[in-house]
Amino acid sequence: MVGPAPGGGSPLENANPLIYRRSGERPVTAREEDDELPDSIDDREIFDLIRSINDPEHPLTLEELNVVEQVRVKVNDAESTVVVEFTPTIPHCSMATLIGLSIKVKLIRSLPERFKVDVHITPGTHASEHAVNKQLADKERVAAALENSHLLEVVNQCLSARS
Amino acid sequence: MYKGGSHSEPCCVKGVTVSKALSCQGSECSPAAAEGTGAVSWPLGSASCRSGPRVLWAPGSWLCCPVQVPGPSGRCGLSPQSWGSNMLDVCFRAVTHLVLFYENRLKDHHLVIPAVLQGLHALSMCEVLAPGLAVSVLKAIFQEVHVQSLPQLDRHTVYSIITNVMRTREEELKGLGADFTFGFIQVMDGEKDPRNLLVAFQIVRDLILEGYVLGPFVEELFEVTSCYFPIDFTPPPNDPHCIQREDLIVSLRAVLASTPQFAEFLLPLLIEKMDSEMQSAKLDSLQTLSACCTIYGQKELQEFLPSLWSSLRREVFQTASERVEAEALAALHGLAACLSRSVLSSDTEDLLDSFLSGVLQDCRHHLCEPDMKLVWPSAKLLQAAAGASFRAGHRITSSVVPLLLEQYNQHLQSSQRRTILEMLLGFLELQQKWGHEDEEESALLCSQAPLCSVLFSALTDPSVQLQLVGIRALTVLGTLPGWCLPGGRGEAGAGSSGGLSGYGPVSVPCREEGRRSTHSLRARCLQALAAVSTHPGIVQETVPVLLQCLRQVPKAGACDVVAVCQSLQRVAVQCQRDAESCWYYHQTVVPCLLAVAVQAAMQENAHSPVGKLLLEEEVLTAMVPVVSAASAHLCPELAAQSVSQVVPLFLDGEVSFLPQDSFPCPFQPFQVSGGRLVALLMAFVCSLPRNVPIPQQDRLLQELLALSCSCDCPFTATAAAKCFAGLVNKYPPGQQLDQLLETAVNRMEAGLAEGPLRTQALALLLWVTKALVLRYHPLSSRLTDKLLGLLGDPELGPAVADGFSLLMADSPDVLHKGCHADVRIMFRQRFFTDNVPKLVQGFHAAGPGVKANYLKGLSHVLNHLPRPVLVTELPTLLSLLLEALSCPDRVVQLSTLSCLQPLLLEAPHVMSLHVDTLVTKFLGLTSSPAMVRAPPAPFPAPLPPLLPYKPRVIRALAKPLDDMKRLVRKEAVVARGEWFLLGSPGR
């Protein structure tokens, strides 16, 4: 479902990307330390889940490449929906599907089952936006992709904590 | 061909040492050699080698000329001295023959060469090599072998031969002169394998550092190594040798930065690489430059200074990466330090001066530009250069500080002023570093007056941010020596106390929000006052201000009083070094605190709010460390004088020495209202050195004992118990002590038996036990047994279990080293060995309701044990700890988890046996509230035992993902993500 795997010796598509500043750790508030009060799942919490995902071809995170931004994350805790838009660094990025898949897998692994997760490309930022969105929205194709051990390896590398 | 022959046992060249990793790698290597014995010396002795002459086979079936080698050695029981000269002679001759034989074989067919090199390598480790042979071996290799056309392993053998010879035959090699250097350059030229490069770099480094003659080959040697700079190497995946890029970088840097002779070639190379686009090349060049600066002198640098400076400046001004910037600043620091180190002769120009002039010229105008765009990079550059030496610091500070002061006055917006003040602060902090060297010449002295007025204007500015920077700057100024001149001190003190008095009254009418900020400002002022109190003269100015704040309690809340006490304590700690100010402080502060507290205690009967405030536990607890710090470092005579006033105050209500003279009624310390002040008494008498006699000590002890057993206020009773315990800990051993303890034990037993005051009796028991455990008193075991018995008590059991943490932990106010208590080292280990078996036994014997108490006690003991001891002792207690995990008490769960954590990290083999129980228990805990702080992350046990649990754990961790607390969800996400990755591809 995804184009050529990274690291195959082909030159990078975007060898010199613009790098953005990382946002700091979310400070822990007194309210969060009070065991009695519930904290609802908010945009920042979802953003924290995906901002540290590694880019498949650069030693940088999606946040540093500005592929994901907090303003493009929408969550509704009561209705159990999450919408994430991501922006490929260049309009022809062949990694777009892989990045979308990584975000989707990360959210599926980290969110309660009640959530419906929608991951798609920021409108107007990719040449084959429609095809990629369709691929990402198709449950069957996502599940099939994760059966492929080579693809799973690449996704896991994106999700591994950087040492 | 020779591989076939190599399977036979005699083929093994005894004494061959091949690095295992390398020999296993190269397929050319004979397996027999790879099995190598690991012995290093030749001739190698072993039982078999004494039993008969060894047969040394040259590998290859057509090359089998057996050579007889005697195999004696010290290890066989024959010491070399006992050999006949004949024997040694035989040995020499044999080795000589072998060497000549091998040298001749070098001229042979190229298939033989690898085996010959192996043989020569073994011989190069031989201790009885005749003089001259080593050199001839190397000459032969240089002449006959084209090293770079050999396979990797054989090139490595050549390097090993050279290393061996350099180690043992240094003198002979140096006799070769520059020929050796030239030979080696030819050997090394074109090397590509990282394993060999590491060895080769080491050889070059030794060549240079051991002083071999480089002769005309300096440039060649530089060329042959510098062609690898900057290192561009990515280790292949699954590399068994674990050579990292970093290893190569470091060893190459050691070569390049090993001699000033390379300077004329290296510096242009570094400048070129700094100007390149590659970030790794920039970093490497900057780090290498820093390394070079430690050995270079003016002569080497002179020619390249302008281009170095322009490259460094560009990196800092236009940098994209913080690392590059930091390294560039470090390199500039190194350059300036290097220039400062050089000795000047009378007719040469001072390079440091001209270099710094250039730096100043390029940076100064940025400081003055109105848009302040490049101010921070310029300030950083200047500070990096100024930090290099006293001279550099003086040169730059004297030029920049007046400029900054002037800029401060020109800019009116407080945000700009703040930036300027922050830069100024950076320079002041640097001054701290060199301040001690020469007070007279300090560059700041001439701008002292404007500096003080700038700081004063910052402190009175309405912007809080600016005030905070001002206070920080004032704090730094206070620590500068030579800065306590009367004018400076007065102004600084006036500044901060002006700030304090200016804001004190404001705080009252302010709205809630405003008050918070002024409160933090007050706290900052107090901290600044404490921080500047570094000289006896300043202490005498600041302490009265602080005490004044304390007396103005009606205006302040409890937290203000606590803040004052914290500042007072900080001053006390700074005074401890100086006997004079220590005595001044003690004399001023202790009576004042006592007077304030005594007065409050008397007014409490009149229900005044002030009295209530000062007697709050929080406030008294904050006063305790002040009194304690003021008393701990007194010299014995003065302490005795003071103790003779304080003890009568508490025993007889003798108030005459207190500064206030009007007290409404007589002070009755051991009555209800005055009882709380026992905390202050404790802070005072328990901190005195052990050799200070305490007047009427026995009467005091009896009063304390009575108070601790009879008072129904827990704070008072505990303070009295602590005071009693602190005195008992220092009481000299003997009959009197035994008698005293007997009385105390009787009272405690009576109190513990029944009645409303059981908790007080327990507190006394705990503190006395602690006092005795610390000094290894024999009675301590009786008291701990008593405590162990009380664990089964349904009412007191939980409190006793918590008490175990009190016994093991360091208490902040009494019974620690700082207040001269008798604390034996290892008391925790001793307590552990004595009592843990009893705890375990008690646990098994106890009824179901009180089992948790034993577990809690145990986990407190374990938690305070040093980690190394814990890891060795824990496996025996493991089953009990696993049991403790299912105990409903949160404290037990948490402390058990924190005990298990190091064990999981350090002894996974033990834990993997219990993996089933652990996983089950951990999963059970995921629904417990204790998980907030210690969730079950997968531990680094060997992988296979965990895999079967993966689906189960992932399923179970889905539930906490929907926990209502964000912190729980966060940990659950981390743990679940790790488990997903466990055993998956791509890990």
Coordinates of N, CA and C in Angstrom, one line a residue, chain B residues 370-442:
Chain B
P370 N 19.7 50.0 18.0 CA 18.4 50.2 18.6 C 17.5 49.0 18.5
D371 N 17.6 48.2 17.4 CA 16.6 47.1 17.2 C 17.0 45.9 18.1
M372 N 18.2 45.9 18.6 CA 18.7 44.9 19.5 C 18.6 43.5 18.9
K373 N 18.9 43.4 17.6 CA 18.7 42.1 16.9 C 19.8 41.1 17.3
L374 N 21.0 41.5 17.2 CA 22.1 40.6 17.4 C 22.8 40.8 18.8
V375 N 22.0 41.3 19.7 CA 22.7 41.6 21.0 C 23.0 40.3 21.7
W376 N 22.1 39.3 21.7 CA 22.4 38.1 22.5 C 23.6 37.3 21.9
P377 N 23.6 37.1 20.6 CA 24.8 36.4 20.0 C 26.1 37.2 20.4
S378 N 26.1 38.5 20.3 CA 27.3 39.3 20.6 C 27.7 39.1 22.0
A379 N 26.6 39.2 22.9 CA 26.9 39.1 24.3 C 27.5 37.7 24.6
K380 N 27.0 36.7 24.0 CA 27.5 35.4 24.2 C 28.9 35.3 23.8
L381 N 29.2 35.8 22.6 CA 30.6 35.8 22.2 C 31.6 36.5 23.1
L382 N 31.1 37.7 23.6 CA 32.0 38.4 24.5 C 32.2 37.7 25.8
Q383 N 31.1 37.1 26.3 CA 31.2 36.4 27.5 C 32.1 35.1 27.4
A384 N 32.0 34.4 26.3 CA 32.8 33.3 26.1 C 34.3 33.7 26.1
A385 N 34.6 34.8 25.4 CA 36.0 35.3 25.4 C 36.4 35.8 26.8
A386 N 35.5 36.5 27.5 CA 35.8 37.0 28.8 C 36.0 36.0 29.8
G387 N 35.4 34.8 29.6 CA 35.5 33.8 30.6 C 36.8 33.0 30.6
A388 N 37.7 33.3 29.6 CA 38.9 32.5 29.3 C 39.9 32.8 30.4
S389 N 40.1 34.0 30.8 CA 41.2 34.3 31.7 C 40.9 35.6 32.5
F390 N 41.7 35.8 33.5 CA 41.5 37.1 34.2 C 41.7 38.3 33.3
R391 N 42.8 38.2 32.5 CA 43.2 39.3 31.7 C 42.1 39.5 30.6
A392 N 41.7 38.4 30.0 CA 40.6 38.6 29.0 C 39.4 39.2 29.6
G393 N 39.0 38.7 30.8 CA 37.8 39.2 31.4 C 38.0 40.7 31.7
H394 N 39.1 41.1 32.2 CA 39.4 42.5 32.5 C 39.2 43.3 31.3
R395 N 39.9 42.9 30.2 CA 39.9 43.7 29.0 C 38.4 43.9 28.5
I396 N 37.7 42.8 28.5 CA 36.3 42.9 27.9 C 35.4 43.6 28.9
T397 N 35.4 43.3 30.1 CA 34.5 43.9 31.1 C 34.7 45.4 31.1
S398 N 35.9 45.8 31.2 CA 36.2 47.2 31.3 C 35.7 48.0 30.1
S399 N 35.5 47.3 29.0 CA 35.0 48.0 27.8 C 33.5 47.9 27.7
V400 N 33.0 46.7 28.1 CA 31.6 46.5 27.8 C 30.6 47.0 28.9
V401 N 31.1 46.8 30.2 CA 30.2 47.2 31.2 C 29.7 48.6 31.2
P402 N 30.7 49.6 31.0 CA 30.2 51.0 30.9 C 29.3 51.2 29.8
L403 N 29.6 50.5 28.7 CA 28.7 50.6 27.5 C 27.3 50.2 27.8
L404 N 27.2 49.0 28.5 CA 25.9 48.5 28.8 C 25.1 49.4 29.8
L405 N 25.9 50.0 30.7 CA 25.2 50.9 31.7 C 24.7 52.1 31.0
E406 N 25.5 52.6 30.0 CA 25.0 53.7 29.2 C 23.7 53.3 28.4
Q407 N 23.8 52.2 27.8 CA 22.6 51.7 27.0 C 21.4 51.6 27.9
Y408 N 21.6 51.1 29.1 CA 20.5 50.9 30.0 C 19.8 52.3 30.2
N409 N 20.6 53.3 30.4 CA 20.0 54.6 30.7 C 19.3 55.2 29.4
Q410 N 19.8 54.7 28.2 CA 19.2 55.3 27.0 C 17.9 54.6 26.7
H411 N 17.8 53.3 26.9 CA 16.5 52.7 26.7 C 15.6 52.9 27.8
L412 N 14.3 53.1 27.4 CA 13.4 53.4 28.5 C 12.4 52.3 28.7
Q413 N 12.1 51.5 27.7 CA 11.2 50.4 27.9 C 11.7 49.4 28.8
S414 N 10.9 48.8 29.7 CA 11.4 47.9 30.7 C 11.9 46.6 30.1
S415 N 11.2 46.2 29.0 CA 11.7 44.9 28.4 C 13.1 45.0 27.8
Q416 N 13.4 46.2 27.2 CA 14.8 46.4 26.7 C 15.7 46.5 27.9
R417 N 15.3 47.2 28.9 CA 16.2 47.4 30.0 C 16.5 46.0 30.6
R418 N 15.5 45.1 30.6 CA 15.7 43.8 31.2 C 16.7 43.0 30.4
T419 N 16.6 43.1 29.1 CA 17.6 42.4 28.3 C 19.0 42.9 28.6
I420 N 19.1 44.2 28.7 CA 20.5 44.8 29.0 C 21.0 44.3 30.3
L421 N 20.0 44.3 31.3 CA 20.4 44.0 32.6 C 20.8 42.5 32.7
E422 N 20.1 41.7 31.9 CA 20.4 40.2 31.9 C 21.8 40.0 31.3
M423 N 22.2 40.8 30.3 CA 23.6 40.7 29.8 C 24.6 41.1 30.8
L424 N 24.3 42.2 31.5 CA 25.1 42.7 32.5 C 25.4 41.7 33.6
L425 N 24.2 41.0 33.9 CA 24.3 39.9 34.9 C 25.3 38.9 34.5
G426 N 25.3 38.5 33.2 CA 26.2 37.5 32.7 C 27.7 37.9 32.9
F427 N 28.0 39.2 32.7 CA 29.3 39.7 32.9 C 29.7 39.7 34.4
L428 N 28.7 40.1 35.2 CA 29.0 40.1 36.7 C 29.3 38.7 37.1
E429 N 28.5 37.7 36.6 CA 28.8 36.3 37.0 C 30.2 35.9 36.6
L430 N 30.6 36.3 35.5 CA 32.0 36.0 35.1 C 33.0 36.6 36.0
Q431 N 32.7 37.8 36.5 CA 33.6 38.5 37.4 C 33.7 37.7 38.7
Q432 N 32.6 37.0 39.0 CA 32.7 36.1 40.2 C 33.8 35.1 40.1
K433 N 34.0 34.6 38.8 CA 34.9 33.5 38.6 C 36.4 34.0 38.8
W434 N 36.6 35.3 38.4 CA 38.0 35.8 38.5 C 38.2 36.7 39.7
G435 N 37.0 37.0 40.4 CA 37.1 38.1 41.3 C 38.2 37.9 42.4
H436 N 38.5 36.7 42.7 CA 39.4 36.5 43.9 C 40.8 36.9 43.5
E437 N 41.1 37.1 42.2 CA 42.6 37.2 41.9 C 43.2 38.5 42.3
D438 N 42.6 39.5 41.9 CA 43.2 40.8 42.3 C 42.1 41.9 42.5
E439 N 41.8 42.1 43.8 CA 40.6 42.9 44.1 C 40.9 44.4 43.6
E440 N 42.1 44.8 43.6 CA 42.4 46.2 43.3 C 42.1 46.5 41.9
E441 N 42.3 45.5 41.0 CA 42.3 45.8 39.6 C 40.9 45.5 39.0
S442 N 40.0 45.1 39.9 CA 38.7 44.7 39.3 C 38.1 45.8 38.4

